[in-house]
Amino acid sequence: MASAEPTSDLLKRVTAAACKAIARHKDTAIQFGHAGASLGGDTVHLPAPPPQVNRAAITKLRGISDALALRLRYHDEAVHKRHAPQGKEARAIFETIEQVRCESLGAQRFSGVSDNLDALLDEKCRAKGYAGVTERKEADLADVLGLMVRQHLTGKAPPQAAETMVETWRQWLDKRLGREMSKLVKIADNQEAFATQVEGVIEALDLVDDMDAPADSDDDTRDDDAEDASEE
């Protein structure tokens, strides 16, 4: 009689199958290891399951996997490179909002994926200590914009751990970006148009110097949300 499959191996197998199905890339290679979560070409790198697998660990791994799978499904790297800004701050905003776009499209299509992504985002916000942020800091701007764009695209409020941080920025950002942000909703499924509109958001923030030249982008794309959570 064959021995039972170890729980961690079963989780790897099921997660890999779900990742390929969501990405619609049946030839995608799934690798589990200890180097964090990333996407390189058609290879998805995922954190290895912990020795003790529980519901929280399963949800976390599935959230990380779903985020990268949706990047594969909805993201065109050639379009991304054409629009990606050069400056560090502008680039961080651009990258964050593009990942939010991909995840929002998937969340609206797959309820289970939506739940996994919500749990992963909540953990990220708690891990980064956003509950204790009570004043505006430029270092938080990309994440704040990502949460606000997510709210526009999905109707979901920021996680409780990030509510205060977002509210410290909301009035200031709505005054400058309200009209620009609302335009993103109807074009989320068109990456070219969406990227052009995000450029408008960045320009409205007076980061025009960062938009002067496109930035180089290599083939190894890391998902910040997934990587942050995978290293916890």
mmCIF file of C-alpha atoms in Angstrom:
data_model
loop_
_atom_site.group_PDB
_atom_site.id
_atom_site.type_symbol
_atom_site.label_atom_id
_atom_site.label_comp_id
_atom_site.label_asym_id
_atom_site.label_seq_id
_atom_site.Cartn_x
_atom_site.Cartn_y
_atom_site.Cartn_z
ATOM 1 C CA MET A 1 0.000 0.000 0.000
ATOM 2 C CA ALA A 2 1.436 3.371 -1.019
ATOM 3 C CA SER A 3 2.343 5.747 1.798
ATOM 4 C CA ALA A 4 0.337 8.928 2.200
ATOM 5 C CA GLU A 5 1.644 11.991 0.391
ATOM 6 C CA PRO A 6 3.293 14.440 2.835
ATOM 7 C CA THR A 7 1.105 17.461 3.484
ATOM 8 C CA SER A 8 3.754 19.900 2.268
ATOM 9 C CA ASP A 9 4.142 17.991 -1.008
ATOM 10 C CA LEU A 10 0.382 17.913 -1.502
ATOM 11 C CA LEU A 11 0.233 21.668 -0.903
ATOM 12 C CA LYS A 12 2.999 22.251 -3.451
ATOM 13 C CA ARG A 13 1.235 20.117 -6.050
ATOM 14 C CA VAL A 14 -2.167 21.723 -5.567
ATOM 15 C CA THR A 15 -0.714 25.245 -5.463
ATOM 16 C CA ALA A 16 1.319 24.676 -8.625
ATOM 17 C CA ALA A 17 -1.744 23.354 -10.474
ATOM 18 C CA ALA A 18 -3.845 26.341 -9.377
ATOM 19 C CA CYS A 19 -1.098 28.783 -10.346
ATOM 20 C CA LYS A 20 -0.896 27.381 -13.859
ATOM 21 C CA ALA A 21 -4.670 27.377 -14.248
ATOM 22 C CA ILE A 22 -5.052 30.985 -13.107
ATOM 23 C CA ALA A 23 -2.120 32.171 -15.208
ATOM 24 C CA ARG A 24 -3.435 30.273 -18.255
ATOM 25 C CA HIS A 25 0.159 29.210 -18.869
ATOM 26 C CA LYS A 26 0.165 25.427 -18.682
ATOM 27 C CA ASP A 27 3.880 25.326 -19.502
ATOM 28 C CA THR A 28 4.806 27.651 -16.637
ATOM 29 C CA ALA A 29 7.472 26.184 -14.358
ATOM 30 C CA ILE A 30 6.751 26.395 -10.626
ATOM 31 C CA GLN A 31 9.727 26.272 -8.274
ATOM 32 C CA PHE A 32 9.573 26.224 -4.484
ATOM 33 C CA GLY A 33 12.533 27.442 -2.452
ATOM 34 C CA HIS A 34 13.782 29.848 0.195
ATOM 35 C CA ALA A 35 14.678 32.871 -1.940
ATOM 36 C CA GLY A 36 11.312 34.620 -1.732
ATOM 37 C CA ALA A 37 8.606 35.053 -4.330
ATOM 38 C CA SER A 38 9.403 36.243 -7.840
ATOM 39 C CA LEU A 39 8.525 35.839 -11.476
ATOM 40 C CA GLY A 40 11.304 35.288 -13.982
ATOM 41 C CA GLY A 41 10.184 34.769 -17.558
ATOM 42 C CA ASP A 42 7.768 31.829 -17.438
ATOM 43 C CA THR A 43 9.045 30.558 -14.093
ATOM 44 C CA VAL A 44 7.180 31.291 -10.884
ATOM 45 C CA HIS A 45 9.342 31.124 -7.773
ATOM 46 C CA LEU A 46 7.351 30.472 -4.597
ATOM 47 C CA PRO A 47 8.402 30.088 -0.961
ATOM 48 C CA ALA A 48 8.530 26.518 0.275
ATOM 49 C CA PRO A 49 5.685 25.598 2.643
ATOM 50 C CA PRO A 50 6.639 25.666 6.330
ATOM 51 C CA PRO A 51 7.227 22.360 8.144
ATOM 52 C CA GLN A 52 3.954 22.782 10.025
ATOM 53 C CA VAL A 53 1.191 23.464 7.521
ATOM 54 C CA ASN A 54 -1.966 25.102 8.861
ATOM 55 C CA ARG A 55 -4.840 27.079 7.352
ATOM 56 C CA ALA A 56 -2.987 30.390 7.686
ATOM 57 C CA ALA A 57 0.073 28.978 5.915
ATOM 58 C CA ILE A 58 -2.073 27.588 3.100
ATOM 59 C CA THR A 59 -3.909 30.892 2.589
ATOM 60 C CA LYS A 60 -0.645 32.828 2.610
ATOM 61 C CA LEU A 61 1.021 30.576 0.039
ATOM 62 C CA ARG A 62 -2.049 30.609 -2.183
ATOM 63 C CA GLY A 63 -2.191 34.409 -1.976
ATOM 64 C CA ILE A 64 1.444 34.721 -3.023
ATOM 65 C CA SER A 65 0.897 32.223 -5.842
ATOM 66 C CA ASP A 66 -2.296 33.933 -7.021
ATOM 67 C CA ALA A 67 -0.611 37.349 -7.138
ATOM 68 C CA LEU A 68 2.153 36.065 -9.407
ATOM 69 C CA ALA A 69 -0.234 33.994 -11.529
ATOM 70 C CA LEU A 70 -2.366 37.057 -12.187
ATOM 71 C CA ARG A 71 0.737 39.000 -13.169
ATOM 72 C CA LEU A 72 1.432 36.333 -15.787
ATOM 73 C CA ARG A 73 -2.166 36.332 -16.986
ATOM 74 C CA TYR A 74 -2.825 40.044 -17.335
ATOM 75 C CA HIS A 75 0.589 41.718 -17.660
ATOM 76 C CA ASP A 76 2.443 42.464 -20.911
ATOM 77 C CA GLU A 77 6.073 43.260 -20.172
ATOM 78 C CA ALA A 78 6.628 45.012 -23.513
ATOM 79 C CA VAL A 79 3.822 47.468 -22.773
ATOM 80 C CA HIS A 80 5.178 47.918 -19.264
ATOM 81 C CA LYS A 81 8.650 48.809 -20.498
ATOM 82 C CA ARG A 82 7.300 51.420 -22.890
ATOM 83 C CA HIS A 83 5.660 53.339 -20.075
ATOM 84 C CA ALA A 84 7.803 52.618 -17.009
ATOM 85 C CA PRO A 85 9.334 55.842 -15.628
ATOM 86 C CA GLN A 86 12.958 56.264 -14.703
ATOM 87 C CA GLY A 87 12.877 57.858 -11.262
ATOM 88 C CA LYS A 88 12.807 55.631 -8.198
ATOM 89 C CA GLU A 89 9.676 57.110 -6.603
ATOM 90 C CA ALA A 90 7.729 57.293 -9.860
ATOM 91 C CA ARG A 91 8.788 53.746 -10.720
ATOM 92 C CA ALA A 92 7.637 52.430 -7.342
ATOM 93 C CA ILE A 93 4.209 54.005 -7.863
ATOM 94 C CA PHE A 94 3.975 52.688 -11.423
ATOM 95 C CA GLU A 95 4.948 49.138 -10.402
ATOM 96 C CA THR A 96 2.593 49.071 -7.431
ATOM 97 C CA ILE A 97 -0.427 50.262 -9.397
ATOM 98 C CA GLU A 98 0.220 47.796 -12.222
ATOM 99 C CA GLN A 99 0.278 44.895 -9.760
ATOM 100 C CA VAL A 100 -2.959 46.205 -8.237
ATOM 101 C CA ARG A 101 -4.492 46.250 -11.726
ATOM 102 C CA CYS A 102 -3.588 42.613 -12.334
ATOM 103 C CA GLU A 103 -4.818 41.485 -8.932
ATOM 104 C CA SER A 104 -8.049 43.466 -9.208
ATOM 105 C CA LEU A 105 -8.919 41.851 -12.536
ATOM 106 C CA GLY A 106 -8.394 38.421 -11.018
ATOM 107 C CA ALA A 107 -10.209 39.229 -7.789
ATOM 108 C CA GLN A 108 -13.316 40.239 -9.719
ATOM 109 C CA ARG A 109 -13.236 36.997 -11.696
ATOM 110 C CA PHE A 110 -12.347 34.467 -8.969
ATOM 111 C CA SER A 111 -13.877 34.795 -5.497
ATOM 112 C CA GLY A 112 -11.418 32.366 -3.912
ATOM 113 C CA VAL A 113 -8.495 34.287 -5.349
ATOM 114 C CA SER A 114 -10.004 37.489 -4.009
ATOM 115 C CA ASP A 115 -10.125 36.032 -0.490
ATOM 116 C CA ASN A 116 -6.511 34.846 -0.697
ATOM 117 C CA LEU A 117 -5.284 38.226 -1.923
ATOM 118 C CA ASP A 118 -7.230 40.061 0.786
ATOM 119 C CA ALA A 119 -5.650 37.894 3.481
ATOM 120 C CA LEU A 120 -2.184 38.406 2.035
ATOM 121 C CA LEU A 121 -2.652 42.169 1.849
ATOM 122 C CA ASP A 122 -3.897 42.317 5.425
ATOM 123 C CA GLU A 123 -0.826 40.414 6.616
ATOM 124 C CA LYS A 124 1.480 42.696 4.648
ATOM 125 C CA CYS A 125 -0.078 45.818 6.162
ATOM 126 C CA ARG A 126 0.217 44.425 9.675
ATOM 127 C CA ALA A 127 3.785 43.256 9.102
ATOM 128 C CA LYS A 128 4.819 46.701 7.868
ATOM 129 C CA GLY A 129 3.340 48.342 10.946
ATOM 130 C CA TYR A 130 0.885 50.514 9.043
ATOM 131 C CA ALA A 131 -1.525 50.513 11.986
ATOM 132 C CA GLY A 132 0.903 52.814 13.794
ATOM 133 C CA VAL A 133 1.302 55.316 10.942
ATOM 134 C CA THR A 134 -0.478 58.566 11.810
ATOM 135 C CA GLU A 135 1.228 61.088 9.531
ATOM 136 C CA ARG A 136 2.140 61.363 5.865
ATOM 137 C CA LYS A 137 5.507 59.923 4.885
ATOM 138 C CA GLU A 138 6.729 59.887 1.298
ATOM 139 C CA ALA A 139 8.063 56.363 1.804
ATOM 140 C CA ASP A 140 4.459 55.156 2.144
ATOM 141 C CA LEU A 141 3.104 56.950 -0.928
ATOM 142 C CA ALA A 142 3.336 54.042 -3.389
ATOM 143 C CA ASP A 143 1.528 51.673 -1.036
ATOM 144 C CA VAL A 144 -1.117 54.284 -0.189
ATOM 145 C CA LEU A 145 -1.803 54.887 -3.872
ATOM 146 C CA GLY A 146 -1.964 51.148 -4.445
ATOM 147 C CA LEU A 147 -4.591 50.783 -1.724
ATOM 148 C CA MET A 148 -6.602 53.706 -3.078
ATOM 149 C CA VAL A 149 -6.468 52.396 -6.655
ATOM 150 C CA ARG A 150 -7.535 48.974 -5.360
ATOM 151 C CA GLN A 151 -10.529 50.633 -3.721
ATOM 152 C CA HIS A 152 -11.455 52.355 -6.984
ATOM 153 C CA LEU A 153 -11.137 49.135 -9.001
ATOM 154 C CA THR A 154 -12.751 46.660 -6.598
ATOM 155 C CA GLY A 155 -14.790 48.781 -4.200
ATOM 156 C CA LYS A 156 -12.885 47.281 -1.266
ATOM 157 C CA ALA A 157 -11.730 49.565 1.531
ATOM 158 C CA PRO A 158 -8.120 49.275 2.739
ATOM 159 C CA PRO A 159 -7.446 46.614 5.386
ATOM 160 C CA GLN A 160 -8.147 47.818 8.910
ATOM 161 C CA ALA A 161 -4.422 47.883 9.676
ATOM 162 C CA ALA A 162 -3.894 50.478 6.922
ATOM 163 C CA GLU A 163 -7.036 52.580 7.313
ATOM 164 C CA THR A 164 -5.441 55.359 9.360
ATOM 165 C CA MET A 165 -2.412 55.577 7.093
ATOM 166 C CA VAL A 166 -4.568 55.913 3.986
ATOM 167 C CA GLU A 167 -6.814 58.501 5.629
ATOM 168 C CA THR A 168 -3.821 60.708 6.450
ATOM 169 C CA TRP A 169 -3.210 60.931 2.701
ATOM 170 C CA ARG A 170 -6.725 60.706 1.257
ATOM 171 C CA GLN A 171 -7.798 64.361 1.292
ATOM 172 C CA TRP A 172 -4.454 65.553 -0.075
ATOM 173 C CA LEU A 173 -4.443 62.918 -2.834
ATOM 174 C CA ASP A 174 -8.134 63.280 -3.742
ATOM 175 C CA LYS A 175 -7.613 66.993 -4.266
ATOM 176 C CA ARG A 176 -4.783 66.359 -6.727
ATOM 177 C CA LEU A 177 -5.723 63.000 -8.233
ATOM 178 C CA GLY A 178 -9.453 62.485 -7.783
ATOM 179 C CA ARG A 179 -10.318 62.911 -11.447
ATOM 180 C CA GLU A 180 -7.228 61.051 -12.693
ATOM 181 C CA MET A 181 -7.811 58.089 -10.371
ATOM 182 C CA SER A 182 -11.475 57.694 -11.303
ATOM 183 C CA LYS A 183 -10.523 57.293 -14.975
ATOM 184 C CA LEU A 184 -8.607 54.099 -14.174
ATOM 185 C CA VAL A 185 -11.750 52.101 -13.436
ATOM 186 C CA LYS A 186 -13.061 51.821 -16.999
ATOM 187 C CA ILE A 187 -9.703 50.957 -18.574
ATOM 188 C CA ALA A 188 -8.315 48.377 -16.133
ATOM 189 C CA ASP A 189 -8.549 45.634 -18.755
ATOM 190 C CA ASN A 190 -6.494 47.664 -21.249
ATOM 191 C CA GLN A 191 -2.902 47.772 -19.998
ATOM 192 C CA GLU A 192 -1.754 50.299 -22.614
ATOM 193 C CA ALA A 193 -4.489 52.814 -21.777
ATOM 194 C CA PHE A 194 -4.139 52.124 -18.068
ATOM 195 C CA ALA A 195 -0.377 52.734 -18.112
ATOM 196 C CA THR A 196 -0.880 55.995 -19.975
ATOM 197 C CA GLN A 197 -3.381 57.116 -17.351
ATOM 198 C CA VAL A 198 -1.013 56.143 -14.521
ATOM 199 C CA GLU A 199 1.565 58.402 -16.170
ATOM 200 C CA GLY A 200 -0.995 61.175 -15.759
ATOM 201 C CA VAL A 201 -1.325 60.319 -12.071
ATOM 202 C CA ILE A 202 2.432 60.536 -11.626
ATOM 203 C CA GLU A 203 2.584 63.855 -13.461
ATOM 204 C CA ALA A 204 -0.210 65.225 -11.254
ATOM 205 C CA LEU A 205 2.007 64.439 -8.281
ATOM 206 C CA ASP A 206 4.707 66.703 -9.759
ATOM 207 C CA LEU A 207 6.992 63.761 -10.411
ATOM 208 C CA VAL A 208 7.385 64.833 -14.046
ATOM 209 C CA ASP A 209 11.183 64.744 -13.835
ATOM 210 C CA ASP A 210 10.880 61.053 -13.068
ATOM 211 C CA MET A 211 8.880 60.597 -16.267
ATOM 212 C CA ASP A 212 11.461 62.089 -18.625
ATOM 213 C CA ALA A 213 12.858 58.760 -19.792
ATOM 214 C CA PRO A 214 11.668 55.170 -19.560
ATOM 215 C CA ALA A 215 13.488 52.916 -17.141
ATOM 216 C CA ASP A 216 15.198 49.675 -18.072
ATOM 217 C CA SER A 217 13.370 46.615 -16.864
ATOM 218 C CA ASP A 218 14.945 43.170 -16.681
ATOM 219 C CA ASP A 219 13.121 39.904 -17.163
ATOM 220 C CA ASP A 220 13.058 39.063 -13.462
ATOM 221 C CA THR A 221 9.945 40.651 -12.011
ATOM 222 C CA ARG A 222 9.413 40.546 -8.278
ATOM 223 C CA ASP A 223 5.994 41.046 -6.815
ATOM 224 C CA ASP A 224 6.519 43.329 -3.821
ATOM 225 C CA ASP A 225 3.367 42.254 -1.995
ATOM 226 C CA ALA A 226 4.158 38.603 -2.435
ATOM 227 C CA GLU A 227 7.833 38.969 -1.565
ATOM 228 C CA ASP A 228 7.143 41.006 1.562
ATOM 229 C CA ALA A 229 4.731 38.401 2.851
ATOM 230 C CA SER A 230 6.859 35.415 1.844
ATOM 231 C CA GLU A 231 9.742 36.655 3.971
ATOM 232 C CA GLU A 232 7.672 36.899 7.135
#
